[in-house]
mmCIF file of C-alpha atoms and ligand atoms in Angstrom:
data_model
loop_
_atom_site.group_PDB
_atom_site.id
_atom_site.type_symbol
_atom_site.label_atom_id
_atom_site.label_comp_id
_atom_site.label_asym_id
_atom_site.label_seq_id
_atom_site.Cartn_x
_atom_site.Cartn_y
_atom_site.Cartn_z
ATOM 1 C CA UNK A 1 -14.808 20.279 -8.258
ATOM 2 C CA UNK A 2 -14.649 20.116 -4.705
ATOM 3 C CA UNK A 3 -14.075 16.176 -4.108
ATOM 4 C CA UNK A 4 -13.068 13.256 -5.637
ATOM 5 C CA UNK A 5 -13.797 9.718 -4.481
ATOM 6 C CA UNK A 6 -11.201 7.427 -5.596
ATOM 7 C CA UNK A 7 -12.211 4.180 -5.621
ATOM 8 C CA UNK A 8 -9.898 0.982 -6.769
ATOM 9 C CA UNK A 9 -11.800 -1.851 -8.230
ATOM 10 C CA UNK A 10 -10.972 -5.815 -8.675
ATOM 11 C CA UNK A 11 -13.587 -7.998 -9.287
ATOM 12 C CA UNK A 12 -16.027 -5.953 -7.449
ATOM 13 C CA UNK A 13 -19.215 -6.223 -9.726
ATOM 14 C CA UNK A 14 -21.551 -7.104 -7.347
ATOM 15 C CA UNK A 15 -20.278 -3.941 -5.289
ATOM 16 C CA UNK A 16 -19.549 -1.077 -7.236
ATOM 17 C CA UNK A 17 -23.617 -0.089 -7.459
ATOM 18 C CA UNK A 18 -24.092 -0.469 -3.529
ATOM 19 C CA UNK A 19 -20.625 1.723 -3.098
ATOM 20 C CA UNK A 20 -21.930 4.209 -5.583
ATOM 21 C CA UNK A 21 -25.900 4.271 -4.007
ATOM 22 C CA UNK A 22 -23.989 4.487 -0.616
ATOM 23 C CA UNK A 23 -22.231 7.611 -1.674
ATOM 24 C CA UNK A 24 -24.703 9.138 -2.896
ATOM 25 C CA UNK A 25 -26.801 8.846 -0.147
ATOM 26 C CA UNK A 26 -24.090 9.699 2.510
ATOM 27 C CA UNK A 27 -23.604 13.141 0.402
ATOM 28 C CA UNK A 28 -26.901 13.911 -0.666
ATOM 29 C CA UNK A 29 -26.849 17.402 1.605
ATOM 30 C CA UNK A 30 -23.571 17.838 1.223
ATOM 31 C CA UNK A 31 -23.941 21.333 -0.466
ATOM 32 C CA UNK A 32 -20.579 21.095 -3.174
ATOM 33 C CA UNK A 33 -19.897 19.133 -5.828
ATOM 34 C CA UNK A 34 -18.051 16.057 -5.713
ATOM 35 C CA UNK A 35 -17.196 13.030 -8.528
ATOM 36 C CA UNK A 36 -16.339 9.328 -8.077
ATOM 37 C CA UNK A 37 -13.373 8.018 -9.710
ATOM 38 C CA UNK A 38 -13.635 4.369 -10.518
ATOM 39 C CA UNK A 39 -10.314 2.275 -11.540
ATOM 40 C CA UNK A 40 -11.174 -1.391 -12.458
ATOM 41 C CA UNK A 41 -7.890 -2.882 -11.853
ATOM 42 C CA UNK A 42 -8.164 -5.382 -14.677
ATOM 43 C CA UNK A 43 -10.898 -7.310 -13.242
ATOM 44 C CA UNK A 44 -12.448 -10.589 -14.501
ATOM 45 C CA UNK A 45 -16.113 -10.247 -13.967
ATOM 46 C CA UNK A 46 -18.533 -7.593 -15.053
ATOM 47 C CA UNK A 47 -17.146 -5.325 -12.760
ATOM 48 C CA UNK A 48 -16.881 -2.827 -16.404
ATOM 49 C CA UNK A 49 -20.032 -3.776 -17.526
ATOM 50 C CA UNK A 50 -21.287 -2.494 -13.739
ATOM 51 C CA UNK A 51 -19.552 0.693 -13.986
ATOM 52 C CA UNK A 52 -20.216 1.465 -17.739
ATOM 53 C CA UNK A 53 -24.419 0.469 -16.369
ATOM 54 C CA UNK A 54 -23.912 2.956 -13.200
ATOM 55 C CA UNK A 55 -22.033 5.558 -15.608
ATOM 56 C CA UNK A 56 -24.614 5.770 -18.494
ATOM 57 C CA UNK A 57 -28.279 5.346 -15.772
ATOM 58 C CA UNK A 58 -27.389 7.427 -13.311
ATOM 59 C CA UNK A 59 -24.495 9.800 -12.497
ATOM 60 C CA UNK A 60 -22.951 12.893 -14.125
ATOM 61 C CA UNK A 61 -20.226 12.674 -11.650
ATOM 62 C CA UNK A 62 -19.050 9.297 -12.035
ATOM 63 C CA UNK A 63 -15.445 9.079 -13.939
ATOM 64 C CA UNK A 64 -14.158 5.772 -15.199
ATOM 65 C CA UNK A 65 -10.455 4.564 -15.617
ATOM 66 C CA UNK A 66 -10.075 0.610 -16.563
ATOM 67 C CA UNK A 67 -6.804 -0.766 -16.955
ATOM 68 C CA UNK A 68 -5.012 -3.245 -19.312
ATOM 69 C CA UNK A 69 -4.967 -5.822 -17.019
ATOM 70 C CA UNK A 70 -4.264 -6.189 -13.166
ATOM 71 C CA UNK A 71 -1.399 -4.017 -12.173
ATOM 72 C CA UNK A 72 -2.684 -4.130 -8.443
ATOM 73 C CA UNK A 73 -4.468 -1.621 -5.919
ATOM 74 C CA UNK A 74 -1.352 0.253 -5.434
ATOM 75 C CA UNK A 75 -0.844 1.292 -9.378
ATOM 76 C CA UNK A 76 -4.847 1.439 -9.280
ATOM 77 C CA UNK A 77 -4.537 4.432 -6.382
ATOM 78 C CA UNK A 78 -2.131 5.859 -8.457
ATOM 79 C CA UNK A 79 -3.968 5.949 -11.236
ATOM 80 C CA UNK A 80 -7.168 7.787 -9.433
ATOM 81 C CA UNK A 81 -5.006 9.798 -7.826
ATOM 82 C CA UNK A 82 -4.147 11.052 -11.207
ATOM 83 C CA UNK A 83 -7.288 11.342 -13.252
ATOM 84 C CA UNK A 84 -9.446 12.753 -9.871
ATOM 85 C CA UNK A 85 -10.290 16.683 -10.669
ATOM 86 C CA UNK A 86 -10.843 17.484 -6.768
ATOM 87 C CA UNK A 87 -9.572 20.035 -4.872
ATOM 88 C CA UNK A 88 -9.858 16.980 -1.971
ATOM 89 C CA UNK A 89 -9.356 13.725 -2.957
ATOM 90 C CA UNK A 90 -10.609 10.825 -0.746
ATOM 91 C CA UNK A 91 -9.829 7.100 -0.994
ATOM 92 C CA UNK A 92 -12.134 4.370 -0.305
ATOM 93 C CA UNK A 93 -12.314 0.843 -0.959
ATOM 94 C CA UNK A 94 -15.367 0.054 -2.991
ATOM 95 C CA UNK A 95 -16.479 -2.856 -1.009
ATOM 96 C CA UNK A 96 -18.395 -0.833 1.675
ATOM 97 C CA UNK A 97 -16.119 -2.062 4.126
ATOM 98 C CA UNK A 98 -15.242 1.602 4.908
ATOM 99 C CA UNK A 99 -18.299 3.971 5.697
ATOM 100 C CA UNK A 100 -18.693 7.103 2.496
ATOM 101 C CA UNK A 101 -20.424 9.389 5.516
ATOM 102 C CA UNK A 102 -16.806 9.315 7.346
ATOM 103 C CA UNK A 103 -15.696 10.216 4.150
ATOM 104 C CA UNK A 104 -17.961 13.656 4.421
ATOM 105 C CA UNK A 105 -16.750 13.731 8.242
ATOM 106 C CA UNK A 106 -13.200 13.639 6.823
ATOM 107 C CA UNK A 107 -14.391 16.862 4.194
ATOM 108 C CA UNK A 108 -15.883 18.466 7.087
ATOM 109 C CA UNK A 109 -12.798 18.283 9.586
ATOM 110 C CA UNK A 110 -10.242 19.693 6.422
ATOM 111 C CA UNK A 111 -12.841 22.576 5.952
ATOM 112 C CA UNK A 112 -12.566 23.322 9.904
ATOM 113 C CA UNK A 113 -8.950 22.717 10.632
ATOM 114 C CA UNK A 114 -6.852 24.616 7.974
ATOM 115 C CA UNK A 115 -3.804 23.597 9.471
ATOM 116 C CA UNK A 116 -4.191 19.639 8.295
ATOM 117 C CA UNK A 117 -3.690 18.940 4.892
ATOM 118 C CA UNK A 118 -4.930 15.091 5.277
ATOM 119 C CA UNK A 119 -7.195 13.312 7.808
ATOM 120 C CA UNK A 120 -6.664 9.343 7.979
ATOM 121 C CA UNK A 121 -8.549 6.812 9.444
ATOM 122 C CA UNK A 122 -7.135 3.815 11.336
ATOM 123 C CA UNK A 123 -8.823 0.560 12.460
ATOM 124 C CA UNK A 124 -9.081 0.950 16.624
ATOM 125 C CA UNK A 125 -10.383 -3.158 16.208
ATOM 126 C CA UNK A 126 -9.298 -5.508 13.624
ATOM 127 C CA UNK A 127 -12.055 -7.356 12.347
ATOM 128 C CA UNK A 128 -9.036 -10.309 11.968
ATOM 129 C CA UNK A 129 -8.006 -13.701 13.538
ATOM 130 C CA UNK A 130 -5.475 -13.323 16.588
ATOM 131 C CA UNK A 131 -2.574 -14.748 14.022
ATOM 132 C CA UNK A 132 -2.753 -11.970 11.268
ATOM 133 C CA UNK A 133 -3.350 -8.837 14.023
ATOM 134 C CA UNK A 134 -0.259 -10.503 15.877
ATOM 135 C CA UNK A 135 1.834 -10.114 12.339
ATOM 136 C CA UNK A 136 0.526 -6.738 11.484
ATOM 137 C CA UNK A 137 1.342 -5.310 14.420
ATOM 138 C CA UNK A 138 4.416 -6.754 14.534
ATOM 139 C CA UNK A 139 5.230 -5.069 11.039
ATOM 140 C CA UNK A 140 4.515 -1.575 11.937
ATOM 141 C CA UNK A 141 6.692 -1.855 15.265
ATOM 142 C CA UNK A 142 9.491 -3.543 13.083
ATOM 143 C CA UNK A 143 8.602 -0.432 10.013
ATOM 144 C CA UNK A 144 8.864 2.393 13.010
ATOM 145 C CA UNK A 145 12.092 0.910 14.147
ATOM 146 C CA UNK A 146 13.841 0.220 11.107
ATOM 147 C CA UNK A 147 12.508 3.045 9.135
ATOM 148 C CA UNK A 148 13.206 7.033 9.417
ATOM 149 C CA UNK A 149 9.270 7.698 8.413
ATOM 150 C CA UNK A 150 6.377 6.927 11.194
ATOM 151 C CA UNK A 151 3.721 4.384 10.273
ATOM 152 C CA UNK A 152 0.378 4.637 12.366
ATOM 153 C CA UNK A 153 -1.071 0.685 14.041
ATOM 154 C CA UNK A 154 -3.990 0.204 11.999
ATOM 155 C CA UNK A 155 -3.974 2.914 9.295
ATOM 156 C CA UNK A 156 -5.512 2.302 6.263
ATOM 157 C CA UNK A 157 -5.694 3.945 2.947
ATOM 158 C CA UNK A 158 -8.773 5.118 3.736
ATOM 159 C CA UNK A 159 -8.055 9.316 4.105
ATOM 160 C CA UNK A 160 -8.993 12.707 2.680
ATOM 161 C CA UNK A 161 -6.022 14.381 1.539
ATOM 162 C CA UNK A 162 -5.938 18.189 0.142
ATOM 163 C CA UNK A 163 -4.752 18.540 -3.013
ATOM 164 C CA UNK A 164 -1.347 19.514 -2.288
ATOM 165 C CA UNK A 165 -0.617 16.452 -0.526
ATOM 166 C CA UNK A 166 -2.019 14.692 -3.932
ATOM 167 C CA UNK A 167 0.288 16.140 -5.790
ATOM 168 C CA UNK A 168 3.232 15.413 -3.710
ATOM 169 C CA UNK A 169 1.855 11.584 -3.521
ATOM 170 C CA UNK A 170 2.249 11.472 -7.751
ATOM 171 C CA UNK A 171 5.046 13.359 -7.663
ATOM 172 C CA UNK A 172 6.880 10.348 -6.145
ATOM 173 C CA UNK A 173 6.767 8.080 -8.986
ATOM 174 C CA UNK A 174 8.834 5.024 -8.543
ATOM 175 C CA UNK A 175 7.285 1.648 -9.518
ATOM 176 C CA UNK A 176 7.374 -0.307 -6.328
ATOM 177 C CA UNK A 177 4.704 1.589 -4.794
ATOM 178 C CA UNK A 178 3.956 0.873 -1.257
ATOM 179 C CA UNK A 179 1.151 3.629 -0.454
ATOM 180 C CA UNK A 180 1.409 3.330 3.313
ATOM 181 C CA UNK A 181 5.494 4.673 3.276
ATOM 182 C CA UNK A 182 4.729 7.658 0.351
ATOM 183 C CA UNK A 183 1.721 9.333 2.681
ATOM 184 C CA UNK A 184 4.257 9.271 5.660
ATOM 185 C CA UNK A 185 7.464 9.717 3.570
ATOM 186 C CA UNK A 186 5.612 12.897 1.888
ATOM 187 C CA UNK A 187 4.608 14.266 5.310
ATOM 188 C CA UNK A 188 2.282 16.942 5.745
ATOM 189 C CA UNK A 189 -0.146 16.955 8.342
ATOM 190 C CA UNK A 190 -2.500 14.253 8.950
ATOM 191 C CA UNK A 191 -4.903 13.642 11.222
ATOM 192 C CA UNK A 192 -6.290 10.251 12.564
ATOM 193 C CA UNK A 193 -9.736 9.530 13.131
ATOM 194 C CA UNK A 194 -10.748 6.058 14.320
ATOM 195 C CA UNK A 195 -13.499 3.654 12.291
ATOM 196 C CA UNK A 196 -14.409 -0.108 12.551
ATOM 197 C CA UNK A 197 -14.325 -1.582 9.407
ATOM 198 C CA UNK A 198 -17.409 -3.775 8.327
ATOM 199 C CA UNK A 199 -18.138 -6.607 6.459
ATOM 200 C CA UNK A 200 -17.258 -6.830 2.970
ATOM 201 C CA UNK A 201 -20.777 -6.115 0.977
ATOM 202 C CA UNK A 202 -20.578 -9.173 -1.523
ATOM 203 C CA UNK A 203 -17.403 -11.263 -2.504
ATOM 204 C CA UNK A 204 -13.790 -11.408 -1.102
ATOM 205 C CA UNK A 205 -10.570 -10.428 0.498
ATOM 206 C CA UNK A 206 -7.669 -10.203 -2.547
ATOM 207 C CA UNK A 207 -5.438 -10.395 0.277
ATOM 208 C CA UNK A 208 -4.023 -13.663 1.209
ATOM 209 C CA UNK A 209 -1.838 -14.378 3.696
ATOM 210 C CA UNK A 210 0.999 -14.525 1.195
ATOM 211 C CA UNK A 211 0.357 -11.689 -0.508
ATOM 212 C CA UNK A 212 0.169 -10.005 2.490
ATOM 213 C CA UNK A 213 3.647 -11.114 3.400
ATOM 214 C CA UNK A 214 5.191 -10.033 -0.083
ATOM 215 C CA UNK A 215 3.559 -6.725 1.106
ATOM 216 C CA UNK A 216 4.887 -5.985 4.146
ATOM 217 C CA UNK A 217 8.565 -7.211 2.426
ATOM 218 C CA UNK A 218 8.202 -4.677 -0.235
ATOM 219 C CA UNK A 219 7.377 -2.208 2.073
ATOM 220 C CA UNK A 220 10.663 -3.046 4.099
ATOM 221 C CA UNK A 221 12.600 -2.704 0.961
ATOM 222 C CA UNK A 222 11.200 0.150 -0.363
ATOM 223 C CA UNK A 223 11.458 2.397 2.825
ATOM 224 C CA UNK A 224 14.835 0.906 4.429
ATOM 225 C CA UNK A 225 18.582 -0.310 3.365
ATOM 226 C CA UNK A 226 19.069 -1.799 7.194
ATOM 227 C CA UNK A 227 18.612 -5.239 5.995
ATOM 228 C CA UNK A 228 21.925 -4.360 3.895
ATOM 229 C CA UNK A 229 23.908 -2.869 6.682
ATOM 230 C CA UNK A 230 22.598 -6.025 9.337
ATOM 231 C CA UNK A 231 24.541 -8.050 6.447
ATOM 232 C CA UNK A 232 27.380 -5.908 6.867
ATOM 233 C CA UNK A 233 27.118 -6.091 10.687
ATOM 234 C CA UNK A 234 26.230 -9.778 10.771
ATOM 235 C CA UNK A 235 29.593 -10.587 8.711
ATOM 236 C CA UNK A 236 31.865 -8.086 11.083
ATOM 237 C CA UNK A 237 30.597 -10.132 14.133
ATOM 238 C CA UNK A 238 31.070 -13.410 12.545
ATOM 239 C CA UNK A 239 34.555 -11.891 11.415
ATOM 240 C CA UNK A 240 35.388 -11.364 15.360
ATOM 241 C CA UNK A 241 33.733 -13.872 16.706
ATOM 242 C CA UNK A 242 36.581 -16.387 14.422
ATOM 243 C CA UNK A 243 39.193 -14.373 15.412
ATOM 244 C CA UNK A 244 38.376 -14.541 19.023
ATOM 245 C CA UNK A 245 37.904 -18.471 18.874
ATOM 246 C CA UNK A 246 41.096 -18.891 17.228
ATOM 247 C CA UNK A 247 42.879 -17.641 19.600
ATOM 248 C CA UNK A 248 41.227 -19.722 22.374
ATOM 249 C CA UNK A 249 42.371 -22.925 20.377
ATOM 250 C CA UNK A 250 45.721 -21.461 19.964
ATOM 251 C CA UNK A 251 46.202 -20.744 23.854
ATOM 252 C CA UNK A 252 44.549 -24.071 24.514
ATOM 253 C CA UNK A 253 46.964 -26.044 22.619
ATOM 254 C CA UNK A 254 50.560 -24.023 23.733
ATOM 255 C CA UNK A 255 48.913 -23.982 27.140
ATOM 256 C CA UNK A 256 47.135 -26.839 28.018
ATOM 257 C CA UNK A 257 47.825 -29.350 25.153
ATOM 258 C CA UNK A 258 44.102 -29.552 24.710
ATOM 259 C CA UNK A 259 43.964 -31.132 20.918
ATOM 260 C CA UNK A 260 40.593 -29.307 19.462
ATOM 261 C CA UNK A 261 37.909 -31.827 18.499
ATOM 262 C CA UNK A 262 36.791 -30.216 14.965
ATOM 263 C CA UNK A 263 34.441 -32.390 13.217
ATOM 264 C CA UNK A 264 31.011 -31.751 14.522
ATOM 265 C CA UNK A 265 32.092 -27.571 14.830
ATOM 266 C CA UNK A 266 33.638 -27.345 11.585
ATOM 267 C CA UNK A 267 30.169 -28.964 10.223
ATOM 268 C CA UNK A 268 27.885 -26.367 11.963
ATOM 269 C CA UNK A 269 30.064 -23.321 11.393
ATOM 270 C CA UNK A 270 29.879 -24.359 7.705
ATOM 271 C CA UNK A 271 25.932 -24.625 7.767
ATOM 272 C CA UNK A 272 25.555 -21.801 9.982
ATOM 273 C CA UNK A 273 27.798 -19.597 7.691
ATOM 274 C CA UNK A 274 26.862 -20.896 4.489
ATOM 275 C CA UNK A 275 23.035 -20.352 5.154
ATOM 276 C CA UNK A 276 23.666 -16.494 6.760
ATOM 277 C CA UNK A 277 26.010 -16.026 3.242
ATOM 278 C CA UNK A 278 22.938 -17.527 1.467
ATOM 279 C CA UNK A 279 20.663 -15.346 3.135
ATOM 280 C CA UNK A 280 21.918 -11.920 2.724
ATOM 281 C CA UNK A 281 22.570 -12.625 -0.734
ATOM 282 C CA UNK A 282 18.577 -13.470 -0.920
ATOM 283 C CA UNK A 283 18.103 -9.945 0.547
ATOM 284 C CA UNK A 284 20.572 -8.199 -1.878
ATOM 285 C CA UNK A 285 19.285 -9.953 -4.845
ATOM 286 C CA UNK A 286 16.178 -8.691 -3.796
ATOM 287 C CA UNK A 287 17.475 -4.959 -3.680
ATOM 288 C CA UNK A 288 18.875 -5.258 -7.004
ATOM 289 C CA UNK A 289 15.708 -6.725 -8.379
ATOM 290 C CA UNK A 290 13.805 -3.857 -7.099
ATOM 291 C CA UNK A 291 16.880 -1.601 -8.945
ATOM 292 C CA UNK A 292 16.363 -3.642 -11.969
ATOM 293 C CA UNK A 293 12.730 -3.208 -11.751
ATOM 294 C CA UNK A 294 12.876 0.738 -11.307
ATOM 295 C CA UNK A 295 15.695 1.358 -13.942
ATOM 296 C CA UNK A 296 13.509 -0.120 -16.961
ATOM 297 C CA UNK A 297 10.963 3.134 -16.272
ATOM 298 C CA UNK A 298 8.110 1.093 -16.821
ATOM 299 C CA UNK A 299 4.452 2.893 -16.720
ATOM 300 C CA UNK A 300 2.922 2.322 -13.065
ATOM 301 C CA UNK A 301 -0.205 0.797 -15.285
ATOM 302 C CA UNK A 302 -1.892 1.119 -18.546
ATOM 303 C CA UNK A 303 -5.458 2.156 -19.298
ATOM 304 C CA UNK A 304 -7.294 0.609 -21.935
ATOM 305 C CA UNK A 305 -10.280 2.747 -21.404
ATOM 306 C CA UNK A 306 -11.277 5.854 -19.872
ATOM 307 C CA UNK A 307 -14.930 7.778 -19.227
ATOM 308 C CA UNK A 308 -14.954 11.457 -18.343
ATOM 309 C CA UNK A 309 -17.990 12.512 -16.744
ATOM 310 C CA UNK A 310 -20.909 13.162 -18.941
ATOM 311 C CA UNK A 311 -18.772 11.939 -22.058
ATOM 312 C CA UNK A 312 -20.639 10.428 -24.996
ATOM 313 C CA UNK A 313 -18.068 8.213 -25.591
ATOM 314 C CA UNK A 314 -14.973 6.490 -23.830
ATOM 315 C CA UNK A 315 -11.677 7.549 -24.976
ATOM 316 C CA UNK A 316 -9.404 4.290 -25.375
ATOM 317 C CA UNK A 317 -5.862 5.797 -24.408
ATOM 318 C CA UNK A 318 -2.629 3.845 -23.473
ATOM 319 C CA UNK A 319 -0.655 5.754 -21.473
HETATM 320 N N1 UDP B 401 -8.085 -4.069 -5.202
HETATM 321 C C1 UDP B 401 -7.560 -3.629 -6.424
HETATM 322 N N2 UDP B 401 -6.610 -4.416 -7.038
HETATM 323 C C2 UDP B 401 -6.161 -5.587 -6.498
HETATM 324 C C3 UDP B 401 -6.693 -5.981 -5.250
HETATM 325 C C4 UDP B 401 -7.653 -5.206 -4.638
HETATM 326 O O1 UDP B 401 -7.935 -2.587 -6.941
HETATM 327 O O2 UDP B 401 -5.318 -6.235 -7.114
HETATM 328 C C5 UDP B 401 -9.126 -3.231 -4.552
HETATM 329 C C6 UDP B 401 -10.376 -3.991 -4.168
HETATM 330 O O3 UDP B 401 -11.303 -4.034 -5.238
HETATM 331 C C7 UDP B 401 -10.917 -3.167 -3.008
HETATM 332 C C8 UDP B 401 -9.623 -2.653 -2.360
HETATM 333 O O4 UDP B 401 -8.601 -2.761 -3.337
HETATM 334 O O5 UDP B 401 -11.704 -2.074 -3.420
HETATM 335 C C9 UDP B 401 -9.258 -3.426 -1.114
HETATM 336 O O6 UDP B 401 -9.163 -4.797 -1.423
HETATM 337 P P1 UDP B 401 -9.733 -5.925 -0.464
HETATM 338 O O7 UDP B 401 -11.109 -5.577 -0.019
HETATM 339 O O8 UDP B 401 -9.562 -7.224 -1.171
HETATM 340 O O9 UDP B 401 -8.706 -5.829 0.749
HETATM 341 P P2 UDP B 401 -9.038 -5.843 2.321
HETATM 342 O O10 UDP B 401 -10.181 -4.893 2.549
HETATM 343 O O11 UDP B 401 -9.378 -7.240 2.634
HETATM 344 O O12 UDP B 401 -7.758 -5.377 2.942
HETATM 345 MG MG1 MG B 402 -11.906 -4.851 1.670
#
């Protein structure tokens, strides 16, 4: 098998047919042979009953993974990632917002360029309001900063990866997956092509802007202990800082017999203290949570059903 399409899927009936006609007309000369892996992320429309339909009218090449419940598009890339057969392995949204013939262009760049092992793409224009290209951008300066690993403005999932690369991606296997930090933590080399994203085909964005902030936290805690050492850094200062004041009051008093009005200070060091104590206990609560989290060894998701290609019948398998 030459390619895999990995394709994460939740609540995407109205979709997954379009995504799979689009492929298939996008590599219809393509000359090898390629498969698309489809992993319904728990979904709670007919988004199964749509693949099973596509799987059993059409395709030979069309593998199906569906999981227990909604575990997320992270495990669900995980999960592809691990049943696709392909000696390349692309992934793609499956709500045609990203184009399957870059997809080929991505094939055809690995087949000319030996030397890259992945090609990316990365959105030159956000199709997004001022607000939420403002915050993203702002994340991936604050990520390059804070971080030892590189993160690209505007890179996406959407890439063609070789197959060692795939393996080094699953061989990373924590549970707080944040997909954007394991392509650059893995390294390899990858190569960036531009693309505008479209509209979605037919429903909507999972995305909201909290869960998009819970993202780009995880991300910052997965990739980077800083916010523990700005703790440590933030409590030295305050340490000096005391020190340095009381010695002014001290000198003030022997000096100048300046008495030290304390009230309204006292009050706002308290608050000011307090809430910074507060805070970076927030942040390391947060670090052992993830600890917690990662220590049980949970599964990254469980499958309550999975299609080979060509299969008569699904294998139900808990893994
Ligand atoms: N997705 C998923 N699990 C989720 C959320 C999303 O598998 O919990 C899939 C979704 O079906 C789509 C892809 O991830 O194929 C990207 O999601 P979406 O289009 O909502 O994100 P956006 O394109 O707005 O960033
Ligand atoms: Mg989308």
């Amino acid at each position: 098998m030459r390619l895999s399409l990995v394709m994460p899927c939740y609540n995407e009936a109205e979709n997954v047919r379009a995504m799979h006609d689009a492929v298939e007309t996008a590599f219809a000369d393509c000359g090898f042979a390629y498969e698309m892996v489809f992993v319904d992320d728990g979904s709670r429309d007919a988004t199964w009953a749509a693949l099973k339909a596509l799987r059993a009218h059409s395709a030979q090449n069309v593998r199906l993974v569906r999981f227990s419940r909604n575990f997320g598009k992270e495990s669900a890339i995980y999960a592809g990632l691990s049943h696709a057969k392909g000696e390349l392995v692309t992934l793609i949204d499956a709500d045609l917002q990203q184009p399957p013939a870059l997809a080929l262009e991505m094939v055809r760049h690995l087949e000319a360029h030996p030397e890259d092992d992945c090609v990316a793409a990365f959105q030159e224009q956000r199709r997004e309001g001022a607000a939420t290209v403002f915050l993203k951008r702002g994340f991936y300066a604050l990520m390059n900063r804070v971080t030892e690993i590189e993160f690209v403005q505007g890179a996406s999932d959407f890439r063609t990866m070789r197959r060692s690369m795939v393996d080094a991606v699953l061989s990373l296997c924590e549970h707080n997956r944040f997909s954007k930090g394991i392509f650059s933590w893995v390294g390899f080399q990858t190569h960036y092509v531009p693309y505008t994203a479209r509209e979605r085909h037919a429903g909507s964005t999972k995305w909201g802007t909290w869960k998009l902030f819970k993202y780009a936290f995880d991300g910052i805690v997965s990739f980077t202990t800083m916010p523990l050492r700005l703790a440590a850094f933030a409590g030295a200062g305050a340490a000096l800082a005391s020190l340095v004041y009381g010695v002014v009051v001290v000198i003030q008093k022997l000096a100048f017999d300046i008495a030290v009005p304390g009230y309204a200070t006292l009050v706002v060091l308290l608050l000011l203290l307090g809430g910074a104590q507060l805070f970076f206990m927030g942040i390391l609560g947060e670090y052992l949570a993830k600890t917690y989290v990662e220590s049980k060894r949970r599964p990254i998701y469980l499958a309550r059903e999975i299609c080979e290609p060509k299969a008569a019948r699904c294998e139900e398998e808990a893994q």
